[in-house]
PDB file of C-alpha atoms in Angstrom:
ATOM      1  CA  MET A   1     124.058 126.158 131.675  1.00  0.00           C
ATOM      2  CA  SER A   2     124.957 122.597 132.576  1.00  0.00           C
ATOM      3  CA  ALA A   3     122.138 120.167 133.355  1.00  0.00           C
ATOM      4  CA  GLN A   4     121.297 119.922 137.031  1.00  0.00           C
ATOM      5  CA  THR A   5     118.674 117.917 138.882  1.00  0.00           C
ATOM      6  CA  GLY A   6     118.697 119.608 142.297  1.00  0.00           C
ATOM      7  CA  ALA A   7     116.466 122.462 143.340  1.00  0.00           C
ATOM      8  CA  VAL A   8     117.156 126.090 142.505  1.00  0.00           C
ATOM      9  CA  GLY A   9     117.466 128.154 145.678  1.00  0.00           C
ATOM     10  CA  ILE A  10     116.541 131.795 145.165  1.00  0.00           C
ATOM     11  CA  LEU A  11     117.953 134.265 147.696  1.00  0.00           C
ATOM     12  CA  ALA A  12     115.399 137.007 147.285  1.00  0.00           C
ATOM     13  CA  GLY A  13     115.565 140.720 147.868  1.00  0.00           C
ATOM     14  CA  GLY A  14     112.882 143.141 146.736  1.00  0.00           C
ATOM     15  CA  GLY A  15     111.022 143.547 143.466  1.00  0.00           C
ATOM     16  CA  PRO A  16     109.374 141.104 141.067  1.00  0.00           C
ATOM     17  CA  LEU A  17     112.445 139.323 139.693  1.00  0.00           C
ATOM     18  CA  PRO A  18     112.657 136.533 142.322  1.00  0.00           C
ATOM     19  CA  ALA A  19     109.276 135.274 141.072  1.00  0.00           C
ATOM     20  CA  ARG A  20     110.415 135.574 137.436  1.00  0.00           C
ATOM     21  CA  VAL A  21     113.460 133.413 138.175  1.00  0.00           C
ATOM     22  CA  ALA A  22     111.229 130.913 139.996  1.00  0.00           C
ATOM     23  CA  GLU A  23     108.858 130.736 137.014  1.00  0.00           C
ATOM     24  CA  ALA A  24     111.724 130.206 134.573  1.00  0.00           C
ATOM     25  CA  ALA A  25     113.379 127.527 136.722  1.00  0.00           C
ATOM     26  CA  ALA A  26     110.081 125.696 137.209  1.00  0.00           C
ATOM     27  CA  ALA A  27     109.389 125.870 133.464  1.00  0.00           C
ATOM     28  CA  ALA A  28     112.764 124.190 132.937  1.00  0.00           C
ATOM     29  CA  GLY A  29     111.668 121.361 135.223  1.00  0.00           C
ATOM     30  CA  ARG A  30     113.641 122.407 138.286  1.00  0.00           C
ATOM     31  CA  PRO A  31     112.220 122.400 141.828  1.00  0.00           C
ATOM     32  CA  VAL A  32     112.319 125.868 143.396  1.00  0.00           C
ATOM     33  CA  PHE A  33     112.800 127.122 146.943  1.00  0.00           C
ATOM     34  CA  ILE A  34     112.884 130.828 147.837  1.00  0.00           C
ATOM     35  CA  LEU A  35     114.671 132.319 150.828  1.00  0.00           C
ATOM     36  CA  GLY A  36     113.193 135.777 151.255  1.00  0.00           C
ATOM     37  CA  PHE A  37     115.307 138.278 153.158  1.00  0.00           C
ATOM     38  CA  GLU A  38     113.251 139.793 155.951  1.00  0.00           C
ATOM     39  CA  GLY A  39     112.441 143.442 155.316  1.00  0.00           C
ATOM     40  CA  PHE A  40     113.375 143.234 151.644  1.00  0.00           C
ATOM     41  CA  ALA A  41     111.562 140.372 149.881  1.00  0.00           C
ATOM     42  CA  GLU A  42     107.942 141.213 149.063  1.00  0.00           C
ATOM     43  CA  PRO A  43     105.607 138.634 150.656  1.00  0.00           C
ATOM     44  CA  GLU A  44     103.145 138.661 147.753  1.00  0.00           C
ATOM     45  CA  VAL A  45     105.965 137.984 145.269  1.00  0.00           C
ATOM     46  CA  ILE A  46     107.352 134.897 146.998  1.00  0.00           C
ATOM     47  CA  ALA A  47     104.034 133.567 148.413  1.00  0.00           C
ATOM     48  CA  PRO A  48     103.146 131.269 145.456  1.00  0.00           C
ATOM     49  CA  TRP A  49     106.391 129.321 145.852  1.00  0.00           C
ATOM     50  CA  PRO A  50     107.861 127.107 148.594  1.00  0.00           C
ATOM     51  CA  HIS A  51     109.614 129.695 150.723  1.00  0.00           C
ATOM     52  CA  GLU A  52     110.874 130.846 154.099  1.00  0.00           C
ATOM     53  CA  THR A  53     111.678 134.344 155.330  1.00  0.00           C
ATOM     54  CA  VAL A  54     114.992 134.784 157.137  1.00  0.00           C
ATOM     55  CA  ARG A  55     117.048 137.554 158.688  1.00  0.00           C
ATOM     56  CA  LEU A  56     120.183 138.560 156.804  1.00  0.00           C
ATOM     57  CA  GLY A  57     122.313 137.574 159.779  1.00  0.00           C
ATOM     58  CA  ALA A  58     120.817 134.086 160.163  1.00  0.00           C
ATOM     59  CA  ALA A  59     123.330 132.372 157.889  1.00  0.00           C
ATOM     60  CA  GLY A  60     123.098 129.055 159.741  1.00  0.00           C
ATOM     61  CA  ARG A  61     119.349 128.887 159.202  1.00  0.00           C
ATOM     62  CA  MET A  62     119.770 129.907 155.565  1.00  0.00           C
ATOM     63  CA  LEU A  63     122.273 127.159 154.802  1.00  0.00           C
ATOM     64  CA  SER A  64     120.276 124.479 156.639  1.00  0.00           C
ATOM     65  CA  LEU A  65     117.063 125.445 154.815  1.00  0.00           C
ATOM     66  CA  LEU A  66     118.780 125.430 151.424  1.00  0.00           C
ATOM     67  CA  ARG A  67     120.230 121.992 152.095  1.00  0.00           C
ATOM     68  CA  ALA A  68     116.961 120.643 153.527  1.00  0.00           C
ATOM     69  CA  HIS A  69     115.178 121.633 150.302  1.00  0.00           C
ATOM     70  CA  GLY A  70     117.810 119.962 148.115  1.00  0.00           C
ATOM     71  CA  CYS A  71     119.164 123.162 146.572  1.00  0.00           C
ATOM     72  CA  THR A  72     122.239 122.724 144.408  1.00  0.00           C
ATOM     73  CA  ASP A  73     122.119 125.978 142.417  1.00  0.00           C
ATOM     74  CA  LEU A  74     121.599 129.414 143.957  1.00  0.00           C
ATOM     75  CA  VAL A  75     120.460 132.706 142.431  1.00  0.00           C
ATOM     76  CA  LEU A  76     120.898 136.015 144.292  1.00  0.00           C
ATOM     77  CA  ILE A  77     118.274 138.418 142.966  1.00  0.00           C
ATOM     78  CA  GLY A  78     116.460 141.570 144.053  1.00  0.00           C
ATOM     79  CA  PRO A  79     117.735 144.722 145.753  1.00  0.00           C
ATOM     80  CA  ILE A  80     118.947 144.606 149.355  1.00  0.00           C
ATOM     81  CA  ARG A  81     120.247 147.615 151.236  1.00  0.00           C
ATOM     82  CA  ARG A  82     123.633 146.866 152.719  1.00  0.00           C
ATOM     83  CA  PRO A  83     123.111 146.467 156.483  1.00  0.00           C
ATOM     84  CA  SER A  84     125.359 147.729 159.234  1.00  0.00           C
ATOM     85  CA  LEU A  85     127.274 145.030 161.090  1.00  0.00           C
ATOM     86  CA  ARG A  86     125.508 146.071 164.295  1.00  0.00           C
ATOM     87  CA  SER A  87     122.087 145.382 162.767  1.00  0.00           C
ATOM     88  CA  LEU A  88     122.880 141.831 161.611  1.00  0.00           C
ATOM     89  CA  TYR A  89     122.686 139.964 164.952  1.00  0.00           C
ATOM     90  CA  PRO A  90     124.357 136.927 163.378  1.00  0.00           C
ATOM     91  CA  ASP A  91     123.623 133.400 164.583  1.00  0.00           C
ATOM     92  CA  ALA A  92     126.581 131.100 165.302  1.00  0.00           C
ATOM     93  CA  GLU A  93     127.026 130.114 161.659  1.00  0.00           C
ATOM     94  CA  GLY A  94     126.560 133.730 160.627  1.00  0.00           C
ATOM     95  CA  ALA A  95     129.378 134.779 162.935  1.00  0.00           C
ATOM     96  CA  ARG A  96     131.615 132.106 161.409  1.00  0.00           C
ATOM     97  CA  ILE A  97     130.778 133.311 157.902  1.00  0.00           C
ATOM     98  CA  LEU A  98     131.377 136.946 158.826  1.00  0.00           C
ATOM     99  CA  ALA A  99     134.797 135.915 160.082  1.00  0.00           C
ATOM    100  CA  ARG A 100     135.470 134.079 156.801  1.00  0.00           C
ATOM    101  CA  LEU A 101     134.478 137.157 154.804  1.00  0.00           C
ATOM    102  CA  GLY A 102     137.109 139.126 156.693  1.00  0.00           C
ATOM    103  CA  ARG A 103     138.162 142.365 155.042  1.00  0.00           C
ATOM    104  CA  ALA A 104     135.575 141.946 152.269  1.00  0.00           C
ATOM    105  CA  LEU A 105     133.007 143.188 154.806  1.00  0.00           C
ATOM    106  CA  PHE A 106     134.656 146.577 154.671  1.00  0.00           C
ATOM    107  CA  ALA A 107     135.190 146.615 150.906  1.00  0.00           C
ATOM    108  CA  GLY A 108     132.710 148.042 148.414  1.00  0.00           C
ATOM    109  CA  ASP A 109     129.547 146.197 147.521  1.00  0.00           C
ATOM    110  CA  ASP A 110     131.122 144.291 144.642  1.00  0.00           C
ATOM    111  CA  GLY A 111     134.019 143.085 146.783  1.00  0.00           C
ATOM    112  CA  LEU A 112     131.568 141.830 149.391  1.00  0.00           C
ATOM    113  CA  LEU A 113     129.267 140.182 146.836  1.00  0.00           C
ATOM    114  CA  ALA A 114     132.182 138.480 145.095  1.00  0.00           C
ATOM    115  CA  ALA A 115     133.314 137.135 148.466  1.00  0.00           C
ATOM    116  CA  LEU A 116     129.800 135.849 149.202  1.00  0.00           C
ATOM    117  CA  VAL A 117     129.656 134.078 145.830  1.00  0.00           C
ATOM    118  CA  ARG A 118     133.020 132.447 146.540  1.00  0.00           C
ATOM    119  CA  LEU A 119     131.942 131.442 150.037  1.00  0.00           C
ATOM    120  CA  LEU A 120     128.691 129.869 148.831  1.00  0.00           C
ATOM    121  CA  GLY A 121     130.740 127.894 146.329  1.00  0.00           C
ATOM    122  CA  GLU A 122     132.944 126.668 149.159  1.00  0.00           C
ATOM    123  CA  GLU A 123     129.769 125.543 150.946  1.00  0.00           C
ATOM    124  CA  GLY A 124     128.974 123.275 147.994  1.00  0.00           C
ATOM    125  CA  PHE A 125     126.496 125.386 146.020  1.00  0.00           C
ATOM    126  CA  THR A 126     126.749 126.587 142.423  1.00  0.00           C
ATOM    127  CA  VAL A 127     125.887 130.277 142.165  1.00  0.00           C
ATOM    128  CA  ARG A 128     124.093 131.155 138.925  1.00  0.00           C
ATOM    129  CA  GLY A 129     123.407 134.539 137.425  1.00  0.00           C
ATOM    130  CA  ALA A 130     119.738 135.486 137.115  1.00  0.00           C
ATOM    131  CA  HIS A 131     120.390 136.180 133.424  1.00  0.00           C
ATOM    132  CA  GLU A 132     121.010 132.454 132.933  1.00  0.00           C
ATOM    133  CA  PHE A 133     117.318 131.872 133.665  1.00  0.00           C
ATOM    134  CA  LEU A 134     115.916 135.161 132.319  1.00  0.00           C
ATOM    135  CA  ALA A 135     117.294 135.343 128.787  1.00  0.00           C
ATOM    136  CA  GLN A 136     114.223 137.269 127.601  1.00  0.00           C
ATOM    137  CA  SER A 137     114.860 139.949 130.226  1.00  0.00           C
ATOM    138  CA  VAL A 138     118.296 140.809 128.802  1.00  0.00           C
ATOM    139  CA  ALA A 139     118.269 143.056 125.729  1.00  0.00           C
ATOM    140  CA  GLN A 140     120.583 142.840 122.740  1.00  0.00           C
ATOM    141  CA  PRO A 141     122.175 146.081 121.425  1.00  0.00           C
ATOM    142  CA  GLY A 142     119.829 148.577 119.833  1.00  0.00           C
ATOM    143  CA  VAL A 143     116.856 150.864 120.375  1.00  0.00           C
ATOM    144  CA  LEU A 144     113.782 149.424 122.070  1.00  0.00           C
ATOM    145  CA  GLY A 145     110.527 151.167 121.293  1.00  0.00           C
ATOM    146  CA  CYS A 146     109.693 154.081 119.017  1.00  0.00           C
ATOM    147  CA  ILE A 147     111.975 156.881 120.260  1.00  0.00           C
ATOM    148  CA  VAL A 148     115.546 157.265 119.004  1.00  0.00           C
ATOM    149  CA  PRO A 149     118.265 159.276 120.793  1.00  0.00           C
ATOM    150  CA  ASP A 150     119.390 162.451 119.036  1.00  0.00           C
ATOM    151  CA  GLU A 151     123.012 163.572 118.655  1.00  0.00           C
ATOM    152  CA  GLN A 152     123.074 165.434 121.976  1.00  0.00           C
ATOM    153  CA  ALA A 153     121.661 162.403 123.760  1.00  0.00           C
ATOM    154  CA  LYS A 154     124.328 160.208 122.147  1.00  0.00           C
ATOM    155  CA  ALA A 155     127.029 162.593 123.389  1.00  0.00           C
ATOM    156  CA  ASP A 156     125.514 162.474 126.882  1.00  0.00           C
ATOM    157  CA  ILE A 157     125.461 158.671 126.758  1.00  0.00           C
ATOM    158  CA  GLN A 158     129.152 158.635 125.826  1.00  0.00           C
ATOM    159  CA  ARG A 159     129.914 160.964 128.731  1.00  0.00           C
ATOM    160  CA  GLY A 160     127.802 158.770 131.014  1.00  0.00           C
ATOM    161  CA  ILE A 161     129.738 155.669 129.977  1.00  0.00           C
ATOM    162  CA  GLN A 162     132.994 157.350 131.015  1.00  0.00           C
ATOM    163  CA  VAL A 163     131.520 158.454 134.337  1.00  0.00           C
ATOM    164  CA  VAL A 164     129.991 155.079 135.245  1.00  0.00           C
ATOM    165  CA  GLN A 165     133.179 153.245 134.314  1.00  0.00           C
ATOM    166  CA  ALA A 166     135.140 155.566 136.604  1.00  0.00           C
ATOM    167  CA  LEU A 167     132.592 155.091 139.405  1.00  0.00           C
ATOM    168  CA  GLY A 168     132.640 151.344 138.864  1.00  0.00           C
ATOM    169  CA  ARG A 169     136.400 151.073 139.105  1.00  0.00           C
ATOM    170  CA  MET A 170     136.027 152.593 142.590  1.00  0.00           C
ATOM    171  CA  ASP A 171     133.113 150.194 143.352  1.00  0.00           C
ATOM    172  CA  ILE A 172     130.694 153.065 144.008  1.00  0.00           C
ATOM    173  CA  GLY A 173     127.687 152.638 141.703  1.00  0.00           C
ATOM    174  CA  GLN A 174     126.250 151.542 138.389  1.00  0.00           C
ATOM    175  CA  GLY A 175     124.535 154.665 137.096  1.00  0.00           C
ATOM    176  CA  CYS A 176     124.598 158.391 136.467  1.00  0.00           C
ATOM    177  CA  VAL A 177     122.530 161.138 134.841  1.00  0.00           C
ATOM    178  CA  VAL A 178     124.081 163.484 132.272  1.00  0.00           C
ATOM    179  CA  GLN A 179     122.433 166.550 130.691  1.00  0.00           C
ATOM    180  CA  ASN A 180     124.192 168.393 127.882  1.00  0.00           C
ATOM    181  CA  GLY A 181     127.557 167.128 129.117  1.00  0.00           C
ATOM    182  CA  LEU A 182     126.889 168.082 132.754  1.00  0.00           C
ATOM    183  CA  VAL A 183     126.774 165.264 135.307  1.00  0.00           C
ATOM    184  CA  LEU A 184     123.618 165.927 137.347  1.00  0.00           C
ATOM    185  CA  ALA A 185     123.858 162.924 139.672  1.00  0.00           C
ATOM    186  CA  VAL A 186     125.781 159.716 140.266  1.00  0.00           C
ATOM    187  CA  GLU A 187     124.466 156.576 141.916  1.00  0.00           C
ATOM    188  CA  ALA A 188     125.870 155.448 145.248  1.00  0.00           C
ATOM    189  CA  MET A 189     124.197 153.239 147.849  1.00  0.00           C
ATOM    190  CA  GLU A 190     120.850 155.096 147.651  1.00  0.00           C
ATOM    191  CA  GLY A 191     119.872 153.355 144.402  1.00  0.00           C
ATOM    192  CA  THR A 192     118.626 154.486 141.012  1.00  0.00           C
ATOM    193  CA  ASP A 193     115.214 155.852 141.980  1.00  0.00           C
ATOM    194  CA  ARG A 194     116.559 158.242 144.598  1.00  0.00           C
ATOM    195  CA  MET A 195     119.364 159.280 142.249  1.00  0.00           C
ATOM    196  CA  LEU A 196     116.754 160.127 139.616  1.00  0.00           C
ATOM    197  CA  ALA A 197     114.862 162.272 142.133  1.00  0.00           C
ATOM    198  CA  ARG A 198     118.079 164.208 142.858  1.00  0.00           C
ATOM    199  CA  ALA A 199     118.763 164.587 139.131  1.00  0.00           C
ATOM    200  CA  GLY A 200     115.304 166.078 138.660  1.00  0.00           C
ATOM    201  CA  GLU A 201     116.050 168.657 141.345  1.00  0.00           C
ATOM    202  CA  CYS A 202     119.323 169.559 139.591  1.00  0.00           C
ATOM    203  CA  ARG A 203     117.960 169.599 136.053  1.00  0.00           C
ATOM    204  CA  GLN A 204     119.158 172.544 133.967  1.00  0.00           C
ATOM    205  CA  PRO A 205     117.161 174.546 131.391  1.00  0.00           C
ATOM    206  CA  GLY A 206     117.032 172.987 127.951  1.00  0.00           C
ATOM    207  CA  ASP A 207     116.687 169.409 126.734  1.00  0.00           C
ATOM    208  CA  GLY A 208     116.427 166.727 129.372  1.00  0.00           C
ATOM    209  CA  GLY A 209     119.298 164.458 130.291  1.00  0.00           C
ATOM    210  CA  VAL A 210     120.025 160.756 130.012  1.00  0.00           C
ATOM    211  CA  LEU A 211     120.204 157.951 132.589  1.00  0.00           C
ATOM    212  CA  VAL A 212     123.117 155.567 131.947  1.00  0.00           C
ATOM    213  CA  LYS A 213     123.211 152.171 133.736  1.00  0.00           C
ATOM    214  CA  MET A 214     126.081 149.689 133.352  1.00  0.00           C
ATOM    215  CA  LEU A 215     127.998 146.921 135.069  1.00  0.00           C
ATOM    216  CA  LYS A 216     131.016 148.030 137.047  1.00  0.00           C
ATOM    217  CA  PRO A 217     134.290 146.986 135.365  1.00  0.00           C
ATOM    218  CA  GLY A 218     135.162 143.501 136.582  1.00  0.00           C
ATOM    219  CA  GLN A 219     131.922 143.201 138.553  1.00  0.00           C
ATOM    220  CA  GLU A 220     130.626 139.870 139.841  1.00  0.00           C
ATOM    221  CA  LYS A 221     127.475 139.869 137.727  1.00  0.00           C
ATOM    222  CA  ARG A 222     126.017 136.753 139.347  1.00  0.00           C
ATOM    223  CA  ALA A 223     125.151 138.871 142.375  1.00  0.00           C
ATOM    224  CA  ASP A 224     124.171 142.393 141.375  1.00  0.00           C
ATOM    225  CA  MET A 225     123.369 143.003 137.718  1.00  0.00           C
ATOM    226  CA  PRO A 226     121.978 146.440 136.860  1.00  0.00           C
ATOM    227  CA  THR A 227     118.179 146.348 136.694  1.00  0.00           C
ATOM    228  CA  ILE A 228     115.557 148.624 135.179  1.00  0.00           C
ATOM    229  CA  GLY A 229     111.774 148.376 135.256  1.00  0.00           C
ATOM    230  CA  PRO A 230     108.673 150.394 134.426  1.00  0.00           C
ATOM    231  CA  ALA A 231     109.164 152.413 137.630  1.00  0.00           C
ATOM    232  CA  THR A 232     112.634 153.395 136.380  1.00  0.00           C
ATOM    233  CA  VAL A 233     111.057 154.722 133.182  1.00  0.00           C
ATOM    234  CA  ARG A 234     108.362 156.626 135.083  1.00  0.00           C
ATOM    235  CA  ASN A 235     110.922 158.129 137.466  1.00  0.00           C
ATOM    236  CA  ALA A 236     113.181 159.133 134.567  1.00  0.00           C
ATOM    237  CA  HIS A 237     110.217 160.879 132.956  1.00  0.00           C
ATOM    238  CA  ALA A 238     109.329 162.608 136.243  1.00  0.00           C
ATOM    239  CA  ALA A 239     112.933 163.838 136.466  1.00  0.00           C
ATOM    240  CA  GLY A 240     112.599 165.456 133.027  1.00  0.00           C
ATOM    241  CA  LEU A 241     114.963 163.064 131.252  1.00  0.00           C
ATOM    242  CA  LYS A 242     114.648 162.154 127.598  1.00  0.00           C
ATOM    243  CA  GLY A 243     115.997 158.641 127.676  1.00  0.00           C
ATOM    244  CA  ILE A 244     117.683 155.663 129.316  1.00  0.00           C
ATOM    245  CA  ALA A 245     120.798 153.875 128.080  1.00  0.00           C
ATOM    246  CA  PHE A 246     121.721 150.547 129.648  1.00  0.00           C
ATOM    247  CA  GLU A 247     124.306 147.881 128.997  1.00  0.00           C
ATOM    248  CA  ALA A 248     123.219 145.271 126.468  1.00  0.00           C
ATOM    249  CA  GLY A 249     123.518 141.693 127.686  1.00  0.00           C
ATOM    250  CA  HIS A 250     124.246 142.795 131.248  1.00  0.00           C
ATOM    251  CA  THR A 251     121.077 144.576 132.424  1.00  0.00           C
ATOM    252  CA  LEU A 252     117.909 142.851 133.630  1.00  0.00           C
ATOM    253  CA  MET A 253     114.553 144.326 132.626  1.00  0.00           C
ATOM    254  CA  THR A 254     111.900 143.436 135.194  1.00  0.00           C
ATOM    255  CA  ASP A 255     109.183 143.679 132.509  1.00  0.00           C
ATOM    256  CA  ARG A 256     110.523 144.313 129.030  1.00  0.00           C
ATOM    257  CA  GLU A 257     107.194 145.024 127.307  1.00  0.00           C
ATOM    258  CA  ALA A 258     105.952 147.288 130.104  1.00  0.00           C
ATOM    259  CA  CYS A 259     109.241 149.224 130.021  1.00  0.00           C
ATOM    260  CA  ILE A 260     108.920 149.780 126.268  1.00  0.00           C
ATOM    261  CA  ALA A 261     105.254 150.759 126.531  1.00  0.00           C
ATOM    262  CA  ALA A 262     105.973 153.216 129.377  1.00  0.00           C
ATOM    263  CA  ALA A 263     108.891 154.742 127.464  1.00  0.00           C
ATOM    264  CA  ASP A 264     106.882 155.152 124.243  1.00  0.00           C
ATOM    265  CA  GLN A 265     103.986 156.726 126.144  1.00  0.00           C
ATOM    266  CA  ALA A 266     106.323 159.144 127.936  1.00  0.00           C
ATOM    267  CA  GLY A 267     108.308 159.975 124.799  1.00  0.00           C
ATOM    268  CA  LEU A 268     111.563 158.566 126.220  1.00  0.00           C
ATOM    269  CA  PHE A 269     114.081 156.470 124.325  1.00  0.00           C
ATOM    270  CA  LEU A 270     115.367 153.134 125.601  1.00  0.00           C
ATOM    271  CA  ILE A 271     118.649 151.956 124.123  1.00  0.00           C
ATOM    272  CA  ALA A 272     120.762 148.927 124.967  1.00  0.00           C
ATOM    273  CA  ILE A 273     124.401 149.823 124.424  1.00  0.00           C
ATOM    274  CA  THR A 274     127.752 148.084 124.188  1.00  0.00           C
ATOM    275  CA  PRO A 275     130.096 150.552 125.927  1.00  0.00           C
ATOM    276  CA  GLU A 276     133.189 149.530 123.957  1.00  0.00           C
ATOM    277  CA  THR A 277     131.579 150.183 120.568  1.00  0.00           C
ATOM    278  CA  PHE A 278     128.911 152.810 121.274  1.00  0.00           C
ATOM    279  CA  ALA A 279     130.941 155.708 119.839  1.00  0.00           C
ATOM    280  CA  ASP A 280     131.976 153.761 116.719  1.00  0.00           C
TER     281      ASP A 280
END
């Protein structure tokens, strides 16, 4: 990451990661300003930092606040449900930006996010990936914790890789659940936790299945990297699964040690995989 002296602007959705990025940026000597998206950012997470809460449609206010706080680099982090156009109520600048996004508004999430990254660059900002600040939250290939996947789990992971890659090419989702070769659930816009609940309802007799989370092929990873946290582990356990496989180097762990501890306690494996070489 090239040296910068301006502030890091964090466009914050839900979860704890906006604060983790703020901590890492501040530790690197960078000023921090958080824009929390109304209805998504958690007030207690962003409260310790200079921040403002804004509506998703208030693009003019967003840009003016980022510039007023001297932001040069931006990080988009934390889940946000994709809003309907009718619910945005854009301000004047927001309407101009919506017009600039054009057909990307009606594309899949990755097409829209890639367009937003490009547009923010055109506005003079440098968009950074959260992983550039959170190196410790990105796992290298291998098993984390005490539990190791068995041969059936490895076969299910391989099947899950194929499924998620197919889903990703259609810009649908980043995850699926496979049990003994049977696809129990795939992730769409509802998110991982609700997919896991559905997988639990569809679980078949026998050994539990596997959650597989990966980047979509060609995805703009500065905007929407796959994320897992302790709640993911607990929900996987509640769904009767026996492990989680996620893409090494391209998945953020909201709390690495807590994820490992929760997985060990539940008897689940955690494995960071490289899809191209997993079967080798």
